[in-house]
Amino acid sequence: MGIISGKQFINRIDDLHNEVWIHGKKVDGKISNHTAFKGMLHSKAKLFDMQTDPRHQPLLTFALPGTSEKANFSFKQPATKADLTDRRLATQLWAKTNAGLLGRSPDYINSAIMSLAAAAPLLGKNNKKFGKNIRQIYERAAAEDLTFTHTFINPQTNRSISFFESDDMIIAAKVVDENSDGIVVKGARLLATQGGLTDELLVLPAGGNFIDESYIYGFIIPSNTPGLKFMCRESFVSGDSEFDYPFSTKYEEIDSVVVFDDVLVPWERVFLYKDLNIAFEMTQEVDMFTLLSFQSVTRQVVKTEFILGLTQLIIDAINISEFQHVKDKASEIIVGLEIMKSLLLTSENQCQHNTFGMMTPEKNALNAAIIYYPKLYPRLVEVIHLLGASGLITLPTEKDFLSDNTRPYIDQYLQGAGSDSLERVKIFRLAWDLTMSSFGSRQTLYERFFFGDPVKLAMSLYNGYDKTPYVEMVKELLD
């Protein structure tokens, strides 16, 4: 089959009839027509259309081995540095269509599926069928151009170290039974972005309670598997007007709690089960999170480029470039952008083959980037607030511009230094939706915790970073 178009993507998601709940109601009919989901789904559809465009196919696709069919670039297992470079350029091309605001574009979890498949020898070390399963899942995903969401996190019911759940009230999803057909999973997981809006769901160990092996599992199942429910948060789509809500109408990625209501996971869908050693080795050798970081940092670079451009438009719109403090604040964005670009390119230039022969970006540079950006992004938002000031609040709506009663006043009093009122308000509405709306607030929280607890990420970097050469350098000077 190979790559699909945007229309094929939309039709396939509609035809799944996934069990999705939002605002207390189950979604009926075509989910692509629902106000909360249609904007994001059609934005993703444009990405699929790009890969069918002959102008972009050389970068966005590759030939499936042994066939003439084309697959999406993110399913290609990089073997050379050039493969990583192409991967970065393709991700950038996609990200620029949405200013880096689609954190879960298809290439994100596709990278995880690809990395897991490359590590099939490890996953199948103690049980060959598990290695075979992940390989077959990957090959089918690439051949059919499937999309995935994922869930790695347990609910935040009680996060104290000493807390253990009882079997009387299961909260975190666990295996409650197994039979000849597969394993049965009951409980809940967080935080599936685009939950119910993809073909399939990737589930990996959530960490924490590994004393009980019923929590040690990894599998991939269709999103319409019986008993699988996606409970969505409140939608941040506040209206249909793209003028009033330029980002949320198109890029609102709904987040959901995944409920496993005695879900039967067939054995052919399982690639990890009750094997703590393999679960631990996965974190050390698979390099899944390394490839996920590579995709994420690439997207974050594009997002920061957009923020710099938007900031400059705000500066020009109200003619504040002559003030030193303005240039000082804008330079913070420039410095942040250059640091992120440098870390990304360092990871690419210092790539190495991993245990399974996959060309992998250098980890330390990427780890530094994913620790740095959660601290940088809130400052980028603050800079926009400080420069935009009251202009981010005094924003007329599309209907105000259409009214003969209000339009003359808007044109006179809300014009820019070198632009008319319409152009100026459009710029400031972009900044408002990016940083102040419910959608924008979610973007800030999203980047703060994109890869989890920032303190734990910093501890992991410290613990894994080889500091010996630098200690020896100091000792030599002391001697």
CSV table of C-alpha atoms in Angstrom, one decimal:
chain,number,residue,atom,x,y,z
A,1,MET,CA,0.0,0.0,0.0
A,2,GLY,CA,2.7,2.5,1.0
A,3,ILE,CA,2.1,6.2,1.8
A,4,ILE,CA,-1.4,7.5,2.0
A,5,SER,CA,-3.0,10.9,1.3
A,6,GLY,CA,-4.6,13.3,3.7
A,7,LYS,CA,-8.0,12.2,2.6
A,8,GLN,CA,-7.2,8.5,3.1
A,9,PHE,CA,-5.9,9.4,6.6
A,10,ILE,CA,-9.1,11.2,7.6
A,11,ASN,CA,-11.3,8.4,6.2
A,12,ARG,CA,-9.4,5.7,8.0
A,13,ILE,CA,-9.6,7.5,11.4
A,14,ASP,CA,-13.3,8.1,10.9
A,15,ASP,CA,-13.9,4.4,10.0
A,16,LEU,CA,-12.2,3.1,13.1
A,17,HIS,CA,-15.0,4.5,15.3
A,18,ASN,CA,-12.7,4.7,18.3
A,19,GLU,CA,-14.4,5.1,21.7
A,20,VAL,CA,-13.6,8.7,22.5
A,21,TRP,CA,-15.3,10.7,25.3
A,22,ILE,CA,-15.3,14.5,25.6
A,23,HIS,CA,-17.4,16.9,27.7
A,24,GLY,CA,-19.3,14.0,29.1
A,25,LYS,CA,-20.4,12.6,25.8
A,26,LYS,CA,-19.2,9.8,23.6
A,27,VAL,CA,-18.2,10.9,20.1
A,28,ASP,CA,-20.7,9.6,17.5
A,29,GLY,CA,-20.4,9.8,13.7
A,30,LYS,CA,-17.3,11.0,12.0
A,31,ILE,CA,-14.8,12.2,14.5
A,32,SER,CA,-13.2,14.5,11.8
A,33,ASN,CA,-16.3,16.6,11.9
A,34,HIS,CA,-16.2,17.1,15.6
A,35,THR,CA,-15.4,20.7,16.7
A,36,ALA,CA,-12.7,19.6,19.1
A,37,PHE,CA,-10.8,17.4,16.7
A,38,LYS,CA,-11.4,18.5,13.1
A,39,GLY,CA,-8.8,21.3,13.0
A,40,MET,CA,-5.9,19.1,14.2
A,41,LEU,CA,-6.9,16.1,12.1
A,42,HIS,CA,-7.1,18.2,8.9
A,43,SER,CA,-3.7,19.8,9.8
A,44,LYS,CA,-2.2,16.4,10.0
A,45,ALA,CA,-3.9,15.5,6.8
A,46,LYS,CA,-1.9,18.2,5.1
A,47,LEU,CA,1.3,16.5,6.2
A,48,PHE,CA,0.2,13.3,4.5
A,49,ASP,CA,-0.6,15.3,1.3
A,50,MET,CA,2.9,16.7,1.3
A,51,GLN,CA,4.4,13.2,1.1
A,52,THR,CA,2.3,12.5,-1.9
A,53,ASP,CA,3.5,15.7,-3.6
A,54,PRO,CA,6.3,14.8,-6.1
A,55,ARG,CA,8.2,18.0,-5.0
A,56,HIS,CA,8.6,16.7,-1.5
A,57,GLN,CA,8.7,12.9,-2.0
A,58,PRO,CA,12.5,12.6,-2.3
A,59,LEU,CA,12.8,14.0,1.3
A,60,LEU,CA,9.6,12.8,2.9
A,61,THR,CA,9.6,9.2,1.7
A,62,PHE,CA,11.9,6.2,1.1
A,63,ALA,CA,11.4,2.9,-0.9
A,64,LEU,CA,10.4,-0.1,1.2
A,65,PRO,CA,13.0,-2.8,0.9
A,66,GLY,CA,12.3,-5.2,-1.9
A,67,THR,CA,9.3,-3.3,-3.3
A,68,SER,CA,8.5,-0.2,-5.3
A,69,GLU,CA,6.2,1.1,-2.6
A,70,LYS,CA,7.1,4.3,-0.7
A,71,ALA,CA,7.0,4.7,3.0
A,72,ASN,CA,7.2,7.8,5.3
A,73,PHE,CA,10.7,9.0,6.1
A,74,SER,CA,10.2,8.5,9.9
A,75,PHE,CA,10.0,4.7,9.4
A,76,LYS,CA,13.4,4.5,7.8
A,77,GLN,CA,16.1,3.0,10.2
A,78,PRO,CA,19.0,5.4,9.8
A,79,ALA,CA,22.2,3.6,8.7
A,80,THR,CA,24.4,6.7,7.9
A,81,LYS,CA,24.9,10.2,9.0
A,82,ALA,CA,23.3,11.3,5.8
A,83,ASP,CA,20.2,9.4,6.8
A,84,LEU,CA,20.1,11.4,10.1
A,85,THR,CA,20.5,14.7,8.2
A,86,ASP,CA,17.7,13.8,5.9
A,87,ARG,CA,15.5,12.8,8.8
A,88,ARG,CA,16.1,16.2,10.4
A,89,LEU,CA,15.4,18.1,7.2
A,90,ALA,CA,12.2,16.2,6.7
A,91,THR,CA,11.0,16.8,10.3
A,92,GLN,CA,11.8,20.5,9.8
A,93,LEU,CA,9.8,20.6,6.6
A,94,TRP,CA,6.8,19.2,8.3
A,95,ALA,CA,7.2,21.3,11.5
A,96,LYS,CA,7.3,24.5,9.5
A,97,THR,CA,3.8,24.0,8.3
A,98,ASN,CA,2.5,24.3,11.9
A,99,ALA,CA,5.2,26.5,13.6
A,100,GLY,CA,6.4,23.5,15.5
A,101,LEU,CA,3.1,23.4,17.5
A,102,LEU,CA,2.1,19.9,16.5
A,103,GLY,CA,4.1,18.1,19.2
A,104,ARG,CA,2.7,14.7,18.1
A,105,SER,CA,3.1,14.9,14.3
A,106,PRO,CA,3.2,11.3,12.9
A,107,ASP,CA,7.0,11.2,12.8
A,108,TYR,CA,7.3,11.4,16.6
A,109,ILE,CA,6.0,8.0,17.6
A,110,ASN,CA,6.9,6.5,14.2
A,111,SER,CA,10.5,7.1,15.4
A,112,ALA,CA,9.7,5.0,18.6
A,113,ILE,CA,8.2,2.1,16.6
A,114,MET,CA,11.2,2.2,14.2
A,115,SER,CA,13.7,2.2,17.1
A,116,LEU,CA,11.9,-0.7,18.9
A,117,ALA,CA,12.0,-2.7,15.7
A,118,ALA,CA,15.7,-2.1,15.3
A,119,ALA,CA,16.1,-3.6,18.8
A,120,ALA,CA,14.1,-6.7,18.0
A,121,PRO,CA,17.1,-9.0,18.9
A,122,LEU,CA,17.0,-7.6,22.5
A,123,LEU,CA,13.2,-7.8,22.9
A,124,GLY,CA,13.3,-11.3,21.6
A,125,LYS,CA,16.4,-12.4,23.6
A,126,ASN,CA,14.4,-14.4,26.2
A,127,ASN,CA,11.3,-15.0,24.1
A,128,LYS,CA,11.8,-15.0,20.3
A,129,LYS,CA,8.2,-14.3,19.5
A,130,PHE,CA,8.4,-10.9,21.2
A,131,GLY,CA,11.2,-9.8,18.8
A,132,LYS,CA,9.3,-11.2,15.9
A,133,ASN,CA,6.1,-9.4,17.0
A,134,ILE,CA,7.7,-5.9,17.1
A,135,ARG,CA,9.3,-6.5,13.7
A,136,GLN,CA,6.1,-7.5,12.1
A,137,ILE,CA,4.2,-4.5,13.7
A,138,TYR,CA,6.8,-2.1,12.4
A,139,GLU,CA,6.8,-3.6,8.9
A,140,ARG,CA,3.0,-3.3,8.7
A,141,ALA,CA,3.1,0.2,10.1
A,142,ALA,CA,5.5,1.3,7.5
A,143,ALA,CA,3.7,-0.5,4.7
A,144,GLU,CA,0.3,0.9,5.7
A,145,ASP,CA,1.5,4.4,6.8
A,146,LEU,CA,-0.1,4.0,10.3
A,147,THR,CA,-0.2,6.6,13.0
A,148,PHE,CA,0.3,6.1,16.7
A,149,THR,CA,-0.3,7.7,20.0
A,150,HIS,CA,1.4,6.5,23.2
A,151,THR,CA,1.1,6.3,27.0
A,152,PHE,CA,4.0,6.0,29.3
A,153,ILE,CA,2.6,7.5,32.6
A,154,ASN,CA,0.5,6.2,35.5
A,155,PRO,CA,-2.3,8.4,37.0
A,156,GLN,CA,-1.2,10.8,39.7
A,157,THR,CA,-3.5,9.4,42.3
A,158,ASN,CA,-0.8,9.0,45.1
A,159,ARG,CA,2.8,9.7,44.2
A,160,SER,CA,4.3,9.0,47.6
A,161,ILE,CA,7.2,6.6,47.5
A,162,SER,CA,5.5,4.1,49.9
A,163,PHE,CA,2.2,3.9,48.1
A,164,PHE,CA,1.1,0.6,46.6
A,165,GLU,CA,-2.2,-0.1,45.0
A,166,SER,CA,-4.5,-2.9,46.1
A,167,ASP,CA,-6.2,-5.4,43.8
A,168,ASP,CA,-9.5,-4.2,45.2
A,169,MET,CA,-9.2,-0.9,43.4
A,170,ILE,CA,-6.9,-0.9,40.4
A,171,ILE,CA,-5.9,2.5,39.2
A,172,ALA,CA,-2.6,2.2,37.2
A,173,ALA,CA,-3.1,-0.2,34.3
A,174,LYS,CA,-1.9,-3.7,35.0
A,175,VAL,CA,-2.2,-7.2,33.7
A,176,VAL,CA,-5.0,-9.0,35.5
A,177,ASP,CA,-5.2,-12.2,33.5
A,178,GLU,CA,-3.5,-14.1,30.7
A,179,ASN,CA,-4.7,-16.9,28.5
A,180,SER,CA,-4.0,-18.6,25.2
A,181,ASP,CA,-5.2,-15.5,23.3
A,182,GLY,CA,-3.2,-12.9,25.1
A,183,ILE,CA,-3.0,-10.7,28.2
A,184,VAL,CA,-5.9,-8.9,29.8
A,185,VAL,CA,-5.2,-5.3,31.0
A,186,LYS,CA,-7.3,-3.3,33.4
A,187,GLY,CA,-6.7,0.3,34.8
A,188,ALA,CA,-5.7,3.6,33.4
A,189,ARG,CA,-2.8,5.4,31.9
A,190,LEU,CA,-1.8,9.0,31.1
A,191,LEU,CA,-1.2,11.1,29.0
A,192,ALA,CA,-2.2,10.1,25.5
A,193,THR,CA,-1.9,13.2,23.3
A,194,GLN,CA,-4.3,12.8,20.3
A,195,GLY,CA,-5.8,9.8,22.1
A,196,GLY,CA,-8.4,8.1,19.9
A,197,LEU,CA,-7.2,10.2,16.9
A,198,THR,CA,-4.6,7.7,15.6
A,199,ASP,CA,-4.7,4.2,14.2
A,200,GLU,CA,-2.9,2.5,17.1
A,201,LEU,CA,-1.7,2.9,20.6
A,202,LEU,CA,1.9,2.2,21.9
A,203,VAL,CA,2.1,1.2,25.6
A,204,LEU,CA,5.4,0.9,27.4
A,205,PRO,CA,6.3,0.3,31.1
A,206,ALA,CA,5.5,3.4,33.2
A,207,GLY,CA,8.3,2.9,35.7
A,208,GLY,CA,7.9,2.9,39.5
A,209,ASN,CA,6.1,-0.2,40.7
A,210,PHE,CA,8.2,-2.9,39.1
A,211,ILE,CA,8.1,-5.1,42.3
A,212,ASP,CA,4.8,-6.4,40.8
A,213,GLU,CA,5.6,-7.9,37.4
A,214,SER,CA,2.0,-7.4,36.3
A,215,TYR,CA,3.0,-3.8,35.5
A,216,ILE,CA,5.9,-4.9,33.2
A,217,TYR,CA,4.6,-5.0,29.7
A,218,GLY,CA,4.9,-3.5,26.3
A,219,PHE,CA,2.4,-3.8,23.4
A,220,ILE,CA,0.8,-2.0,20.5
A,221,ILE,CA,-2.9,-2.3,19.8
A,222,PRO,CA,-5.5,-0.7,17.4
A,223,SER,CA,-7.2,2.3,18.9
A,224,ASN,CA,-10.6,0.6,18.4
A,225,THR,CA,-9.7,-2.5,20.5
A,226,PRO,CA,-12.8,-3.5,22.5
A,227,GLY,CA,-12.7,-2.1,26.0
A,228,LEU,CA,-10.2,0.7,25.1
A,229,LYS,CA,-11.6,4.1,26.0
A,230,PHE,CA,-10.1,7.6,25.6
A,231,MET,CA,-11.3,10.1,28.1
A,232,CYS,CA,-10.4,13.6,26.8
A,233,ARG,CA,-9.8,16.7,28.7
A,234,GLU,CA,-11.7,19.9,27.9
A,235,SER,CA,-11.2,21.1,24.4
A,236,PHE,CA,-9.2,24.3,24.0
A,237,VAL,CA,-10.9,25.1,20.7
A,238,SER,CA,-12.8,28.2,21.7
A,239,GLY,CA,-14.5,28.9,18.3
A,240,ASP,CA,-14.4,28.3,14.6
A,241,SER,CA,-12.9,31.6,13.6
A,242,GLU,CA,-9.3,31.2,12.5
A,243,PHE,CA,-9.0,35.0,12.8
A,244,ASP,CA,-9.8,34.9,16.5
A,245,TYR,CA,-8.1,31.6,17.3
A,246,PRO,CA,-5.4,31.2,14.6
A,247,PHE,CA,-3.6,28.3,16.3
A,248,SER,CA,-6.2,26.5,18.5
A,249,THR,CA,-8.5,26.0,15.5
A,250,LYS,CA,-5.8,24.1,13.7
A,251,TYR,CA,-3.3,22.7,16.1
A,252,GLU,CA,-5.2,21.8,19.3
A,253,GLU,CA,-3.9,18.4,20.2
A,254,ILE,CA,-6.3,16.9,22.7
A,255,ASP,CA,-4.9,15.0,25.6
A,256,SER,CA,-6.6,12.0,27.1
A,257,VAL,CA,-6.7,9.4,29.9
A,258,VAL,CA,-6.5,5.9,28.4
A,259,VAL,CA,-8.9,3.5,30.2
A,260,PHE,CA,-8.3,-0.3,29.8
A,261,ASP,CA,-11.6,-1.9,30.6
A,262,ASP,CA,-10.4,-5.5,30.7
A,263,VAL,CA,-8.7,-5.1,27.3
A,264,LEU,CA,-7.5,-8.3,25.7
A,265,VAL,CA,-4.1,-7.7,24.1
A,266,PRO,CA,-3.4,-10.6,21.6
A,267,TRP,CA,0.0,-12.3,22.1
A,268,GLU,CA,1.1,-11.2,18.6
A,269,ARG,CA,0.8,-7.6,19.8
A,270,VAL,CA,3.0,-8.0,22.8
A,271,PHE,CA,6.8,-7.4,22.7
A,272,LEU,CA,7.6,-7.2,26.4
A,273,TYR,CA,6.1,-9.1,29.3
A,274,LYS,CA,7.2,-9.8,32.9
A,275,ASP,CA,10.9,-9.4,32.1
A,276,LEU,CA,12.4,-6.7,34.3
A,277,ASN,CA,15.9,-7.2,32.9
A,278,ILE,CA,14.7,-6.6,29.3
A,279,ALA,CA,12.7,-3.6,30.5
A,280,PHE,CA,15.9,-2.1,32.1
A,281,GLU,CA,18.0,-3.0,29.1
A,282,MET,CA,15.5,-1.2,26.8
A,283,THR,CA,16.2,2.1,28.6
A,284,GLN,CA,20.0,1.6,28.1
A,285,GLU,CA,20.3,0.1,24.6
A,286,VAL,CA,17.3,0.7,22.4
A,287,ASP,CA,17.9,4.4,21.8
A,288,MET,CA,14.2,5.0,21.4
A,289,PHE,CA,14.2,8.1,23.5
A,290,THR,CA,17.3,9.3,21.7
A,291,LEU,CA,15.5,9.3,18.4
A,292,LEU,CA,12.4,10.8,20.0
A,293,SER,CA,14.6,13.6,21.4
A,294,PHE,CA,16.2,14.2,18.0
A,295,GLN,CA,12.7,14.7,16.5
A,296,SER,CA,11.6,16.8,19.4
A,297,VAL,CA,14.6,19.1,19.4
A,298,THR,CA,14.3,19.5,15.7
A,299,ARG,CA,10.7,20.6,16.1
A,300,GLN,CA,11.6,22.9,19.0
A,301,VAL,CA,14.2,24.7,16.9
A,302,VAL,CA,11.5,25.4,14.3
A,303,LYS,CA,9.2,26.6,17.0
A,304,THR,CA,11.8,28.9,18.4
A,305,GLU,CA,12.5,30.3,14.9
A,306,PHE,CA,8.8,31.1,14.6
A,307,ILE,CA,8.8,32.8,18.0
A,308,LEU,CA,11.7,35.0,16.9
A,309,GLY,CA,9.9,35.9,13.8
A,310,LEU,CA,6.7,36.7,15.6
A,311,THR,CA,8.6,38.8,18.2
A,312,GLN,CA,10.2,40.9,15.5
A,313,LEU,CA,6.8,41.5,13.9
A,314,ILE,CA,5.5,42.7,17.3
A,315,ILE,CA,8.6,45.0,17.6
A,316,ASP,CA,8.0,46.4,14.0
A,317,ALA,CA,4.2,46.7,14.5
A,318,ILE,CA,4.5,49.2,17.4
A,319,ASN,CA,8.0,50.5,16.5
A,320,ILE,CA,9.9,49.7,19.7
A,321,SER,CA,13.2,48.6,18.1
A,322,GLU,CA,15.1,51.7,19.3
A,323,PHE,CA,14.8,50.7,22.9
A,324,GLN,CA,17.8,48.9,24.4
A,325,HIS,CA,15.7,46.7,26.7
A,326,VAL,CA,13.7,45.5,23.7
A,327,LYS,CA,16.9,44.4,21.8
A,328,ASP,CA,18.2,42.8,25.0
A,329,LYS,CA,15.0,40.7,25.4
A,330,ALA,CA,14.9,39.8,21.7
A,331,SER,CA,18.5,38.7,21.9
A,332,GLU,CA,17.6,36.2,24.5
A,333,ILE,CA,15.5,34.4,21.9
A,334,ILE,CA,18.4,34.6,19.4
A,335,VAL,CA,20.8,33.1,22.0
A,336,GLY,CA,18.3,30.3,22.9
A,337,LEU,CA,17.7,29.5,19.2
A,338,GLU,CA,21.4,29.3,18.5
A,339,ILE,CA,22.0,27.1,21.5
A,340,MET,CA,19.3,24.7,20.4
A,341,LYS,CA,20.5,24.6,16.9
A,342,SER,CA,24.1,23.9,18.0
A,343,LEU,CA,23.0,21.1,20.3
A,344,LEU,CA,20.9,19.5,17.6
A,345,LEU,CA,23.7,19.7,15.0
A,346,THR,CA,26.3,18.4,17.5
A,347,SER,CA,24.1,15.4,18.2
A,348,GLU,CA,23.9,14.8,14.4
A,349,ASN,CA,27.6,15.3,13.7
A,350,GLN,CA,28.8,13.1,16.5
A,351,CYS,CA,26.4,10.2,15.7
A,352,GLN,CA,27.5,6.6,16.1
A,353,HIS,CA,26.1,3.2,15.3
A,354,ASN,CA,24.4,1.6,18.3
A,355,THR,CA,24.4,-2.1,19.3
A,356,PHE,CA,21.8,-2.9,16.7
A,357,GLY,CA,23.6,-1.1,13.8
A,358,MET,CA,21.3,1.9,13.8
A,359,MET,CA,22.9,5.3,13.3
A,360,THR,CA,22.1,7.2,16.5
A,361,PRO,CA,22.6,10.9,17.4
A,362,GLU,CA,24.9,11.7,20.2
A,363,LYS,CA,22.9,11.5,23.5
A,364,ASN,CA,24.6,14.1,25.7
A,365,ALA,CA,23.9,17.0,23.4
A,366,LEU,CA,20.2,16.0,23.0
A,367,ASN,CA,19.9,15.4,26.8
A,368,ALA,CA,21.3,18.9,27.4
A,369,ALA,CA,18.7,20.3,24.9
A,370,ILE,CA,15.7,18.6,26.5
A,371,ILE,CA,16.8,19.9,29.9
A,372,TYR,CA,17.5,23.4,28.6
A,373,TYR,CA,14.3,24.0,26.5
A,374,PRO,CA,11.8,23.5,29.4
A,375,LYS,CA,13.6,26.4,31.1
A,376,LEU,CA,13.9,28.5,27.9
A,377,TYR,CA,10.4,28.2,26.6
A,378,PRO,CA,8.6,30.0,29.5
A,379,ARG,CA,11.1,32.8,29.1
A,380,LEU,CA,10.3,33.1,25.4
A,381,VAL,CA,6.6,33.4,26.4
A,382,GLU,CA,7.5,36.0,29.0
A,383,VAL,CA,9.4,38.1,26.4
A,384,ILE,CA,6.4,38.2,24.2
A,385,HIS,CA,4.3,39.3,27.2
A,386,LEU,CA,6.7,42.0,28.1
A,387,LEU,CA,7.0,43.4,24.6
A,388,GLY,CA,3.3,43.0,23.6
A,389,ALA,CA,2.0,44.3,26.9
A,390,SER,CA,-1.5,45.7,26.7
A,391,GLY,CA,-1.6,45.0,23.0
A,392,LEU,CA,-2.1,41.4,23.8
A,393,ILE,CA,-5.3,42.2,25.6
A,394,THR,CA,-6.9,45.0,23.6
A,395,LEU,CA,-7.7,42.7,20.7
A,396,PRO,CA,-10.9,43.1,18.6
A,397,THR,CA,-12.5,40.0,17.1
A,398,GLU,CA,-13.4,39.1,13.6
A,399,LYS,CA,-16.9,40.3,14.1
A,400,ASP,CA,-15.7,43.7,15.3
A,401,PHE,CA,-13.9,44.1,11.9
A,402,LEU,CA,-17.0,43.1,10.1
A,403,SER,CA,-19.2,45.6,11.9
A,404,ASP,CA,-19.7,49.0,10.2
A,405,ASN,CA,-20.2,50.4,13.7
A,406,THR,CA,-16.9,49.4,15.2
A,407,ARG,CA,-14.6,49.1,12.1
A,408,PRO,CA,-13.9,52.8,11.7
A,409,TYR,CA,-12.7,53.2,15.3
A,410,ILE,CA,-10.5,50.0,15.1
A,411,ASP,CA,-8.9,51.3,11.9
A,412,GLN,CA,-8.1,54.6,13.5
A,413,TYR,CA,-7.0,53.6,17.0
A,414,LEU,CA,-5.5,50.2,16.6
A,415,GLN,CA,-3.4,50.7,13.5
A,416,GLY,CA,0.3,49.8,13.6
A,417,ALA,CA,3.4,52.0,13.2
A,418,GLY,CA,3.7,50.9,9.6
A,419,SER,CA,0.6,48.7,9.1
A,420,ASP,CA,-3.1,49.0,9.1
A,421,SER,CA,-5.3,47.8,12.0
A,422,LEU,CA,-6.1,44.4,10.4
A,423,GLU,CA,-2.4,43.4,10.0
A,424,ARG,CA,-1.5,44.6,13.4
A,425,VAL,CA,-4.3,42.8,15.2
A,426,LYS,CA,-3.6,39.6,13.3
A,427,ILE,CA,0.0,39.7,14.6
A,428,PHE,CA,-1.1,40.3,18.1
A,429,ARG,CA,-3.8,37.6,18.0
A,430,LEU,CA,-1.1,35.1,16.9
A,431,ALA,CA,0.9,36.1,20.0
A,432,TRP,CA,-2.1,35.9,22.2
A,433,ASP,CA,-3.2,32.5,21.1
A,434,LEU,CA,0.4,31.2,21.4
A,435,THR,CA,1.0,32.5,24.9
A,436,MET,CA,-2.2,33.6,26.7
A,437,SER,CA,-5.2,31.5,25.5
A,438,SER,CA,-6.0,28.1,27.1
A,439,PHE,CA,-4.2,26.6,24.0
A,440,GLY,CA,-1.2,28.8,24.6
A,441,SER,CA,-1.0,27.9,28.3
A,442,ARG,CA,-1.1,24.3,27.5
A,443,GLN,CA,1.8,24.8,25.1
A,444,THR,CA,3.9,26.2,27.9
A,445,LEU,CA,3.1,23.4,30.3
A,446,TYR,CA,3.7,20.9,27.5
A,447,GLU,CA,7.2,22.2,26.8
A,448,ARG,CA,7.9,22.4,30.6
A,449,PHE,CA,7.3,18.7,31.0
A,450,PHE,CA,7.7,17.3,27.5
A,451,PHE,CA,10.1,14.5,28.6
A,452,GLY,CA,9.0,14.3,32.2
A,453,ASP,CA,10.2,15.7,35.5
A,454,PRO,CA,13.0,18.2,34.7
A,455,VAL,CA,14.8,17.4,37.9
A,456,LYS,CA,14.8,13.7,37.2
A,457,LEU,CA,16.1,14.5,33.7
A,458,ALA,CA,18.9,16.5,35.1
A,459,MET,CA,19.8,13.8,37.6
A,460,SER,CA,19.8,11.3,34.7
A,461,LEU,CA,22.2,13.5,32.7
A,462,TYR,CA,24.5,13.9,35.7
A,463,ASN,CA,24.5,10.2,36.6
A,464,GLY,CA,25.2,9.1,33.0
A,465,TYR,CA,27.7,11.8,32.0
A,466,ASP,CA,31.3,10.8,31.9
A,467,LYS,CA,33.0,13.5,34.0
A,468,THR,CA,36.3,11.6,34.4
A,469,PRO,CA,38.3,13.4,31.7
A,470,TYR,CA,37.5,16.8,33.3
A,471,VAL,CA,38.4,15.6,36.8
A,472,GLU,CA,41.7,14.3,35.5
A,473,MET,CA,42.4,17.6,33.8
A,474,VAL,CA,42.0,19.4,37.2
A,475,LYS,CA,44.2,16.8,38.9
A,476,GLU,CA,46.9,17.3,36.4
A,477,LEU,CA,47.0,21.0,37.2
A,478,LEU,CA,47.0,20.3,40.9
A,479,ASP,CA,50.0,18.0,40.4
